[in-house]
């Protein structure tokens, strides 16, 4: 129990470091020639990283047999939502100058904004239903089904990133391949037989 609490504390503190560094860089005026763009890009990247980490937990747990990883999954997901909210805020602030009415037409006109908005909107029900109370209320099966939306959100996020990158697509494609691997793993886990005759553990077995 104390180990889990310590692990959660380590994740919590580490997850806040990028934000602290961003604020420090902005305060020291060391965020490059365009600090607003720097803030948007940093928060966008952190959202994608935390979203990918959240999706990676179950496969990592199965492959390496570290069951306690699941204890930090909710926190990672909530950090993805937290950085996503900051990212959206930077867009509404710096890109739209708080002209909320202009967001609708922008979503329609710029496909990468539509993809980003899709990724973010899909994270909202996941964040709302992340509490133990909501898991109980929905029932484990329904909750798990709803939370598969995280894959759709992550795919939309990678598409968003891939669309906005003008020339060097290596990084968005790397995220895309990682996500594809994690998704393929989950599908194998879903359809692989529950028992392997020769070995005791089946890393593809469902929870
Ligand atoms: C899950 C949700 C989202 C993720 C994971 C995400 C991720 C990213 C990433 C990785 C970048 C590029 C960072 C870089 O260049 O290093 C980015 C940039 C950007 N995102 Fe998002 N994003 C999300 C949602 C949104 C939403 C909802 C909006 C606005 C409606 C948005 C607007 C932008 C803009 C304006 C940029 C900067 C584009 C540029 O520099 O030309 N994103 N985002």
Tab-separated table of C-alpha atoms and ligand atoms in Angstrom:
chain	number	residue	atom	x	y	z
A	1	UNK	CA	0.000	0.000	0.000
A	2	UNK	CA	2.811	2.402	0.960
A	3	UNK	CA	4.629	1.339	-2.252
A	4	UNK	CA	1.597	2.207	-4.363
A	5	UNK	CA	1.238	5.551	-2.645
A	6	UNK	CA	4.912	6.281	-3.240
A	7	UNK	CA	4.648	5.230	-6.923
A	8	UNK	CA	1.652	7.529	-7.342
A	9	UNK	CA	3.552	10.392	-5.734
A	10	UNK	CA	6.516	9.821	-8.080
A	11	UNK	CA	4.215	9.837	-11.134
A	12	UNK	CA	2.362	12.920	-9.868
A	13	UNK	CA	5.517	14.952	-9.267
A	14	UNK	CA	7.113	13.885	-12.561
A	15	UNK	CA	3.956	14.655	-14.512
A	16	UNK	CA	4.016	18.229	-13.227
A	17	UNK	CA	7.670	18.839	-14.130
A	18	UNK	CA	6.994	19.661	-17.826
A	19	UNK	CA	4.430	22.256	-16.742
A	20	UNK	CA	6.839	23.742	-14.203
A	21	UNK	CA	9.579	23.934	-16.867
A	22	UNK	CA	7.188	25.533	-19.350
A	23	UNK	CA	6.108	28.186	-16.836
A	24	UNK	CA	9.725	28.794	-15.873
A	25	UNK	CA	10.764	29.229	-19.527
A	26	UNK	CA	7.872	31.632	-20.128
A	27	UNK	CA	8.689	33.586	-16.965
A	28	UNK	CA	12.387	33.814	-17.879
A	29	UNK	CA	11.467	34.735	-21.471
A	30	UNK	CA	13.376	31.717	-22.718
A	31	UNK	CA	10.567	30.164	-24.711
A	32	UNK	CA	11.948	31.127	-28.125
A	33	UNK	CA	10.833	33.836	-30.545
A	34	UNK	CA	7.175	32.762	-30.347
A	35	UNK	CA	6.340	31.861	-26.709
A	36	UNK	CA	2.641	31.400	-27.459
A	37	UNK	CA	3.343	28.779	-30.091
A	38	UNK	CA	5.872	27.204	-27.729
A	39	UNK	CA	3.198	26.862	-25.017
A	40	UNK	CA	0.675	25.363	-27.470
A	41	UNK	CA	3.206	22.885	-28.813
A	42	UNK	CA	4.524	21.852	-25.401
A	43	UNK	CA	1.068	21.214	-23.938
A	44	UNK	CA	0.006	19.381	-27.146
A	45	UNK	CA	3.046	17.118	-26.945
A	46	UNK	CA	2.463	16.409	-23.250
A	47	UNK	CA	-1.170	15.504	-23.966
A	48	UNK	CA	-0.086	13.021	-26.622
A	49	UNK	CA	2.616	11.515	-24.411
A	50	UNK	CA	0.251	10.992	-21.462
A	51	UNK	CA	-2.469	9.628	-23.738
A	52	UNK	CA	0.015	7.121	-25.206
A	53	UNK	CA	1.282	6.149	-21.732
A	54	UNK	CA	-2.294	5.541	-20.575
A	55	UNK	CA	-2.958	3.252	-23.535
A	56	UNK	CA	0.381	1.464	-22.983
A	57	UNK	CA	-0.299	0.469	-19.372
A	58	UNK	CA	-2.289	-2.714	-19.995
A	59	UNK	CA	0.082	-4.187	-22.623
A	60	UNK	CA	3.144	-3.294	-20.508
A	61	UNK	CA	1.532	-4.845	-17.473
A	62	UNK	CA	0.782	-8.073	-19.335
A	63	UNK	CA	4.089	-8.348	-21.183
A	64	UNK	CA	6.285	-7.619	-18.163
A	65	UNK	CA	3.916	-9.009	-15.532
A	66	UNK	CA	3.884	-5.786	-13.475
A	67	UNK	CA	0.296	-5.756	-12.268
A	68	UNK	CA	0.721	-2.717	-10.033
A	69	UNK	CA	1.117	-0.521	-13.141
A	70	UNK	CA	-2.660	-0.405	-13.316
A	71	UNK	CA	-2.664	1.663	-10.120
A	72	UNK	CA	-1.203	4.667	-11.927
A	73	UNK	CA	-3.300	4.365	-15.110
A	74	UNK	CA	-6.084	6.635	-13.916
A	75	UNK	CA	-3.597	9.309	-12.893
A	76	UNK	CA	-1.862	9.158	-16.290
A	77	UNK	CA	-5.222	9.468	-18.046
A	78	UNK	CA	-6.188	12.439	-15.906
A	79	UNK	CA	-2.860	14.104	-16.671
A	80	UNK	CA	-3.558	13.583	-20.383
A	81	UNK	CA	-6.869	15.363	-19.845
A	82	UNK	CA	-5.209	18.083	-17.754
A	83	UNK	CA	-2.567	18.861	-20.400
A	84	UNK	CA	-5.258	18.563	-23.101
A	85	UNK	CA	-7.333	21.201	-21.293
A	86	UNK	CA	-4.301	23.503	-21.047
A	87	UNK	CA	-3.585	22.895	-24.738
A	88	UNK	CA	-7.169	23.783	-25.646
A	89	UNK	CA	-6.932	26.855	-23.407
A	90	UNK	CA	-3.771	28.035	-25.218
A	91	UNK	CA	-5.618	27.636	-28.532
A	92	UNK	CA	-8.709	29.538	-27.313
A	93	UNK	CA	-6.466	32.222	-25.816
A	94	UNK	CA	-3.665	32.706	-28.338
A	95	UNK	CA	-5.231	31.467	-31.583
A	96	UNK	CA	-8.858	32.620	-31.080
A	97	UNK	CA	-8.274	35.515	-28.626
A	98	UNK	CA	-11.249	34.213	-26.604
A	99	UNK	CA	-13.579	34.757	-29.556
A	100	UNK	CA	-15.532	31.582	-28.777
A	101	UNK	CA	-17.913	32.028	-31.709
A	102	UNK	CA	-15.009	31.733	-34.142
A	103	UNK	CA	-14.127	28.229	-32.896
A	104	UNK	CA	-17.006	26.477	-34.730
A	105	UNK	CA	-16.053	27.794	-38.214
A	106	UNK	CA	-12.359	27.102	-37.468
A	107	UNK	CA	-13.159	23.465	-36.606
A	108	UNK	CA	-14.986	23.128	-39.943
A	109	UNK	CA	-12.333	24.930	-41.995
A	110	UNK	CA	-9.156	23.352	-40.617
A	111	UNK	CA	-9.242	19.530	-40.586
A	112	UNK	CA	-6.355	19.293	-38.070
A	113	UNK	CA	-8.402	21.359	-35.604
A	114	UNK	CA	-11.370	19.031	-36.166
A	115	UNK	CA	-9.142	16.023	-35.404
A	116	UNK	CA	-7.748	17.690	-32.255
A	117	UNK	CA	-11.214	18.674	-31.087
A	118	UNK	CA	-12.441	15.101	-31.648
A	119	UNK	CA	-9.542	13.755	-29.577
A	120	UNK	CA	-10.268	16.188	-26.759
A	121	UNK	CA	-14.063	15.804	-26.720
A	122	UNK	CA	-13.674	12.014	-26.488
A	123	UNK	CA	-11.507	12.450	-23.412
A	124	UNK	CA	-14.237	14.340	-21.544
A	125	UNK	CA	-16.532	11.352	-20.730
A	126	UNK	CA	-13.459	9.322	-19.774
A	127	UNK	CA	-12.326	11.959	-17.294
A	128	UNK	CA	-15.840	12.368	-15.874
A	129	UNK	CA	-16.258	8.618	-15.341
A	130	UNK	CA	-12.780	8.062	-13.920
A	131	UNK	CA	-13.860	8.006	-10.263
A	132	UNK	CA	-14.512	4.802	-8.292
A	133	UNK	CA	-18.073	5.970	-7.778
A	134	UNK	CA	-18.658	6.182	-11.522
A	135	UNK	CA	-17.082	2.763	-12.125
A	136	UNK	CA	-19.582	1.336	-9.618
A	137	UNK	CA	-22.468	3.265	-11.063
A	138	UNK	CA	-21.800	2.172	-14.646
A	139	UNK	CA	-20.773	-1.381	-13.788
A	140	UNK	CA	-17.357	-2.772	-14.709
A	141	UNK	CA	-18.329	-4.019	-18.183
A	142	UNK	CA	-20.060	-0.841	-19.305
A	143	UNK	CA	-17.238	1.236	-17.874
A	144	UNK	CA	-14.590	-0.797	-19.711
A	145	UNK	CA	-16.587	-0.533	-22.948
A	146	UNK	CA	-16.838	3.257	-22.599
A	147	UNK	CA	-13.150	3.552	-21.811
A	148	UNK	CA	-12.215	1.885	-25.085
A	149	UNK	CA	-12.876	5.372	-26.455
A	150	UNK	CA	-9.346	6.176	-25.327
A	151	UNK	CA	-8.102	4.389	-28.463
A	152	UNK	CA	-10.308	6.498	-30.749
A	153	UNK	CA	-9.144	9.626	-28.934
A	154	UNK	CA	-5.491	8.608	-29.312
A	155	UNK	CA	-5.952	7.849	-33.030
A	156	UNK	CA	-7.616	11.255	-33.567
A	157	UNK	CA	-4.738	12.876	-31.633
A	158	UNK	CA	-2.096	11.245	-33.847
A	159	UNK	CA	-4.045	12.261	-36.986
A	160	UNK	CA	-4.223	15.826	-35.591
A	161	UNK	CA	-0.454	15.878	-35.081
A	162	UNK	CA	0.295	14.259	-38.454
A	163	UNK	CA	-1.924	16.789	-40.261
A	164	UNK	CA	-0.382	19.841	-38.667
A	165	UNK	CA	3.237	18.840	-39.263
A	166	UNK	CA	4.323	20.386	-42.515
A	167	UNK	CA	7.398	18.449	-43.623
A	168	UNK	CA	9.040	16.108	-41.117
A	169	UNK	CA	6.375	13.541	-40.247
A	170	UNK	CA	8.732	11.145	-38.428
A	171	UNK	CA	7.515	11.939	-34.911
A	172	UNK	CA	3.760	11.734	-35.594
A	173	UNK	CA	4.365	8.518	-37.542
A	174	UNK	CA	6.365	7.090	-34.621
A	175	UNK	CA	3.454	7.824	-32.273
A	176	UNK	CA	1.150	6.274	-34.889
A	177	UNK	CA	3.176	3.043	-35.066
A	178	UNK	CA	3.362	2.756	-31.281
A	179	UNK	CA	-0.390	3.210	-31.066
A	180	UNK	CA	-0.956	0.668	-33.840
A	181	UNK	CA	1.169	-1.851	-31.971
A	182	UNK	CA	-0.749	-1.263	-28.705
A	183	UNK	CA	-4.072	-1.534	-30.498
A	184	UNK	CA	-3.005	-4.739	-32.283
A	185	UNK	CA	-1.925	-6.147	-28.931
A	186	UNK	CA	-5.313	-5.438	-27.386
A	187	UNK	CA	-7.098	-7.048	-30.335
A	188	UNK	CA	-4.923	-10.171	-30.032
A	189	UNK	CA	-5.638	-10.196	-26.303
A	190	UNK	CA	-9.329	-10.074	-27.055
A	191	UNK	CA	-9.403	-12.924	-29.536
A	192	UNK	CA	-6.520	-15.153	-28.387
A	193	UNK	CA	-7.601	-18.348	-26.566
A	194	UNK	CA	-7.855	-17.934	-22.804
A	195	UNK	CA	-5.513	-20.874	-22.064
A	196	UNK	CA	-2.179	-21.805	-23.594
A	197	UNK	CA	-1.653	-25.567	-23.257
A	198	UNK	CA	2.142	-25.525	-22.874
A	199	UNK	CA	2.807	-22.411	-20.799
A	200	UNK	CA	1.234	-21.086	-17.640
A	201	UNK	CA	0.989	-17.466	-18.743
A	202	UNK	CA	-0.565	-16.013	-21.822
A	203	UNK	CA	0.452	-12.418	-22.324
A	204	UNK	CA	-2.412	-11.921	-24.766
A	205	UNK	CA	-5.091	-12.986	-22.326
A	206	UNK	CA	-7.733	-10.454	-21.400
A	207	UNK	CA	-8.026	-9.095	-17.877
B	1	LIG	C1	-6.112	14.926	-27.234
B	1	LIG	C2	-6.083	16.131	-27.746
B	1	LIG	C3	-4.890	16.748	-28.459
B	1	LIG	C4	-3.609	16.290	-28.610
B	1	LIG	C5	-2.998	14.994	-28.087
B	1	LIG	C6	-2.888	17.301	-29.345
B	1	LIG	C7	-1.546	17.221	-29.687
B	1	LIG	C8	-0.848	18.190	-30.369
B	1	LIG	C9	0.531	18.101	-30.732
B	1	LIG	C10	1.422	16.889	-30.447
B	1	LIG	C11	0.877	19.256	-31.337
B	1	LIG	C12	2.205	19.611	-31.985
B	1	LIG	C13	3.302	19.813	-31.015
B	1	LIG	C14	4.592	20.120	-31.732
B	1	LIG	O1	4.582	20.668	-32.834
B	1	LIG	O2	5.630	19.788	-31.160
B	1	LIG	C15	-0.302	20.096	-31.356
B	1	LIG	C16	-0.348	21.362	-31.886
B	1	LIG	C17	-1.474	22.114	-31.976
B	1	LIG	N1	-2.734	21.755	-31.553
B	1	LIG	FE1	-3.244	20.056	-30.601
B	1	LIG	N2	-3.753	18.324	-29.629
B	1	LIG	C18	-4.980	18.017	-29.110
B	1	LIG	C19	-6.115	18.782	-29.165
B	1	LIG	C20	-6.185	20.015	-29.759
B	1	LIG	C21	-7.357	20.836	-29.784
B	1	LIG	C22	-8.691	20.487	-29.149
B	1	LIG	C23	-7.018	21.969	-30.466
B	1	LIG	C24	-7.856	23.145	-30.787
B	1	LIG	C25	-9.122	23.107	-30.969
B	1	LIG	C26	-5.629	21.866	-30.852
B	1	LIG	C27	-4.922	22.828	-31.530
B	1	LIG	C28	-3.575	22.809	-31.817
B	1	LIG	C29	-2.843	23.869	-32.439
B	1	LIG	C30	-3.398	25.217	-32.897
B	1	LIG	C31	-1.510	23.455	-32.531
B	1	LIG	C32	-0.321	24.237	-33.069
B	1	LIG	C33	-0.261	24.101	-34.552
B	1	LIG	C34	0.944	24.788	-35.148
B	1	LIG	O3	1.936	24.958	-34.453
B	1	LIG	O4	0.865	25.113	-36.307
B	1	LIG	N3	-5.153	20.663	-30.406
B	1	LIG	N4	-1.333	19.420	-30.761
